[in-house]
């Protein structure tokens, strides 16, 4: 099983969705066939205090815009890919406690932020251990993230 978490830099570098999706699909094609893939959605870029408003709101919107490409790729390969909406599952907690879950740069996760992510992923696999493409995080988009 391979976990893939990319897109935060594409969000702030204003990579087009078409270019992002093309690169994302090329990356997946380069991986060994038959290996299950867990596609982590774009994190809640609107939760990062390092970015000042209105750039933070724009980054949140852009993250969800690119996340639609990740979700679409996963939907086309349900037997191989499982999408997990980290924005919805982790973003609200980071927004409540950025000082705890973000590193000193206020952009990257702290040790506690990585632990939060690991705990959330563990819980997701406990809910749906075998069903790639299924589980609560695959069904609906982020409700707490800008959209």
C-alpha positions as a LaTeX table, in Angstrom:
\begin{tabular}{lrrr}
\hline
Residue & $x$ (\AA) & $y$ (\AA) & $z$ (\AA) \\
\hline
Unk1 & 0.00 & 0.00 & 0.00 \\
Unk2 & 1.29 & 3.44 & $-0.94$ \\
Unk3 & 0.09 & 6.67 & 0.68 \\
Unk4 & 0.25 & 9.78 & $-1.50$ \\
Unk5 & 0.05 & 13.31 & $-0.12$ \\
Unk6 & 0.85 & 16.02 & $-2.65$ \\
Unk7 & $-0.66$ & 19.30 & $-3.75$ \\
Unk8 & 0.01 & 21.88 & $-1.05$ \\
Unk9 & 2.79 & 23.52 & $-3.04$ \\
Unk10 & 0.71 & 23.32 & $-6.23$ \\
Unk11 & $-2.00$ & 25.19 & $-4.36$ \\
Unk12 & 0.17 & 28.16 & $-3.45$ \\
Unk13 & 2.17 & 28.12 & $-6.70$ \\
Unk14 & $-1.09$ & 28.46 & $-8.67$ \\
Unk15 & $-0.60$ & 25.28 & $-10.71$ \\
Unk16 & $-3.59$ & 24.88 & $-13.01$ \\
Unk17 & $-5.96$ & 22.05 & $-12.20$ \\
Unk18 & $-5.36$ & 20.50 & $-15.64$ \\
Unk19 & $-1.57$ & 20.50 & $-15.14$ \\
Unk20 & $-1.92$ & 19.24 & $-11.57$ \\
Unk21 & $-4.20$ & 16.39 & $-12.63$ \\
Unk22 & $-1.94$ & 15.46 & $-15.55$ \\
Unk23 & 1.12 & 15.33 & $-13.27$ \\
Unk24 & $-0.83$ & 13.45 & $-10.59$ \\
Unk25 & $-2.01$ & 10.80 & $-13.05$ \\
Unk26 & 1.52 & 10.45 & $-14.49$ \\
Unk27 & 2.85 & 9.91 & $-10.95$ \\
Unk28 & 0.28 & 7.16 & $-10.34$ \\
Unk29 & 1.11 & 5.46 & $-13.65$ \\
Unk30 & 4.77 & 5.34 & $-12.61$ \\
Unk31 & 3.92 & 3.32 & $-9.49$ \\
Unk32 & 3.93 & $-0.49$ & $-9.55$ \\
Unk33 & 0.63 & $-1.82$ & $-10.97$ \\
Unk34 & $-1.68$ & $-3.61$ & $-8.58$ \\
Unk35 & $-0.39$ & $-1.87$ & $-5.45$ \\
Unk36 & $-3.27$ & $-0.27$ & $-3.50$ \\
Unk37 & $-3.04$ & 3.52 & $-3.32$ \\
Unk38 & $-4.33$ & 5.79 & $-0.58$ \\
Unk39 & $-4.79$ & 9.27 & $-2.02$ \\
Unk40 & $-4.80$ & 11.87 & 0.72 \\
Unk41 & $-6.71$ & 14.94 & $-0.32$ \\
Unk42 & $-5.22$ & 18.41 & $-0.29$ \\
Unk43 & $-4.94$ & 19.66 & 3.30 \\
Unk44 & $-6.93$ & 22.66 & 4.52 \\
Unk45 & $-4.73$ & 25.39 & 3.10 \\
Unk46 & $-7.13$ & 27.96 & 4.51 \\
Unk47 & $-6.10$ & 26.94 & 8.04 \\
Unk48 & $-2.53$ & 28.18 & 7.77 \\
Unk49 & $-1.90$ & 31.33 & 9.81 \\
Unk50 & 1.34 & 31.93 & 7.91 \\
Unk51 & $-0.81$ & 33.19 & 5.04 \\
Unk52 & $-2.55$ & 36.48 & 5.70 \\
Unk53 & $-6.11$ & 37.16 & 4.62 \\
Unk54 & $-7.30$ & 37.34 & 1.88 \\
Unk55 & $-4.50$ & 35.03 & 0.64 \\
Unk56 & $-5.42$ & 32.42 & 3.25 \\
Unk57 & $-9.00$ & 32.27 & 1.98 \\
Unk58 & $-7.75$ & 32.06 & $-1.61$ \\
Unk59 & $-5.37$ & 29.23 & $-0.66$ \\
Unk60 & $-8.27$ & 27.37 & 1.00 \\
Unk61 & $-10.37$ & 27.72 & $-2.13$ \\
Unk62 & $-7.48$ & 26.69 & $-4.39$ \\
Unk63 & $-6.80$ & 23.64 & $-2.24$ \\
Unk64 & $-10.39$ & 22.45 & $-2.63$ \\
Unk65 & $-10.24$ & 23.26 & $-6.36$ \\
Unk66 & $-7.19$ & 21.01 & $-6.82$ \\
Unk67 & $-8.62$ & 18.44 & $-4.43$ \\
Unk68 & $-11.44$ & 17.87 & $-6.92$ \\
Unk69 & $-8.81$ & 16.47 & $-9.28$ \\
Unk70 & $-7.53$ & 14.04 & $-6.62$ \\
Unk71 & $-11.10$ & 12.94 & $-5.89$ \\
Unk72 & $-11.77$ & 12.44 & $-9.64$ \\
Unk73 & $-8.63$ & 10.33 & $-10.10$ \\
Unk74 & $-9.63$ & 8.12 & $-7.16$ \\
Unk75 & $-13.19$ & 7.75 & $-8.48$ \\
Unk76 & $-11.88$ & 6.46 & $-11.82$ \\
Unk77 & $-9.84$ & 3.72 & $-10.10$ \\
Unk78 & $-12.04$ & 2.50 & $-7.22$ \\
Unk79 & $-10.42$ & $-0.92$ & $-7.07$ \\
Unk80 & $-6.96$ & 0.55 & $-6.65$ \\
Unk81 & $-7.40$ & 3.96 & $-5.03$ \\
Unk82 & $-8.92$ & 5.10 & $-1.78$ \\
Unk83 & $-9.44$ & 8.83 & $-1.32$ \\
Unk84 & $-9.31$ & 10.31 & 2.19 \\
Unk85 & $-10.48$ & 13.89 & 2.67 \\
Unk86 & $-7.85$ & 15.19 & 5.08 \\
Unk87 & $-9.24$ & 18.72 & 4.79 \\
Unk88 & $-12.54$ & 17.62 & 6.30 \\
Unk89 & $-11.05$ & 15.20 & 8.80 \\
Unk90 & $-8.06$ & 17.21 & 10.05 \\
Unk91 & $-8.63$ & 20.81 & 8.97 \\
Unk92 & $-11.15$ & 21.75 & 11.68 \\
Unk93 & $-8.82$ & 20.59 & 14.46 \\
Unk94 & $-5.90$ & 22.52 & 12.97 \\
Unk95 & $-8.08$ & 25.64 & 12.73 \\
Unk96 & $-9.01$ & 25.26 & 16.43 \\
Unk97 & $-5.43$ & 24.66 & 17.62 \\
Unk98 & $-2.90$ & 25.89 & 15.03 \\
Unk99 & $-0.27$ & 26.50 & 17.72 \\
Unk100 & $-0.38$ & 22.81 & 18.62 \\
Unk101 & $-0.67$ & 21.18 & 15.20 \\
Unk102 & 1.55 & 23.45 & 13.09 \\
Unk103 & 5.33 & 23.79 & 13.28 \\
Unk104 & 7.08 & 27.06 & 14.10 \\
Unk105 & 6.86 & 28.08 & 10.41 \\
Unk106 & 3.02 & 28.04 & 10.79 \\
Unk107 & 2.79 & 26.15 & 7.49 \\
Unk108 & 3.99 & 22.56 & 7.97 \\
Unk109 & 2.63 & 20.10 & 10.54 \\
Unk110 & 4.32 & 19.84 & 13.92 \\
Unk111 & 5.01 & 16.45 & 15.52 \\
Unk112 & 1.53 & 16.69 & 17.06 \\
Unk113 & 0.11 & 17.52 & 13.61 \\
Unk114 & 1.66 & 14.43 & 12.10 \\
Unk115 & 0.35 & 12.38 & 15.03 \\
Unk116 & $-3.14$ & 13.82 & 14.46 \\
Unk117 & $-2.92$ & 12.76 & 10.81 \\
Unk118 & $-1.74$ & 9.26 & 11.76 \\
Unk119 & $-4.56$ & 8.91 & 14.30 \\
Unk120 & $-7.18$ & 10.04 & 11.76 \\
Unk121 & $-5.86$ & 7.65 & 9.10 \\
Unk122 & $-5.81$ & 4.79 & 11.60 \\
Unk123 & $-9.43$ & 5.51 & 12.48 \\
Unk124 & $-10.40$ & 5.60 & 8.80 \\
Unk125 & $-8.88$ & 2.21 & 8.20 \\
Unk126 & $-10.60$ & 0.84 & 11.30 \\
Unk127 & $-13.93$ & 1.98 & 9.80 \\
Unk128 & $-13.23$ & 0.47 & 6.37 \\
Unk129 & $-10.12$ & $-1.72$ & 6.48 \\
Unk130 & $-10.44$ & $-3.43$ & 3.10 \\
Unk131 & $-12.76$ & $-1.43$ & 0.89 \\
Unk132 & $-10.65$ & 0.76 & $-1.34$ \\
Unk133 & $-12.72$ & 3.66 & $-2.63$ \\
Unk134 & $-15.12$ & 3.39 & 0.30 \\
Unk135 & $-15.49$ & 4.68 & 3.81 \\
Unk136 & $-16.97$ & 7.89 & 5.17 \\
Unk137 & $-14.10$ & 10.11 & 4.00 \\
Unk138 & $-14.63$ & 9.06 & 0.38 \\
Unk139 & $-18.31$ & 9.96 & 0.26 \\
Unk140 & $-18.70$ & 13.66 & 0.82 \\
Unk141 & $-16.56$ & 16.75 & 0.40 \\
Unk142 & $-15.20$ & 18.84 & 3.20 \\
Unk143 & $-17.95$ & 20.76 & 5.01 \\
Unk144 & $-15.75$ & 22.91 & 7.25 \\
Unk145 & $-13.24$ & 23.94 & 4.61 \\
Unk146 & $-13.70$ & 26.87 & 2.24 \\
Unk147 & $-15.23$ & 25.65 & $-0.85$ \\
\hline
\end{tabular}
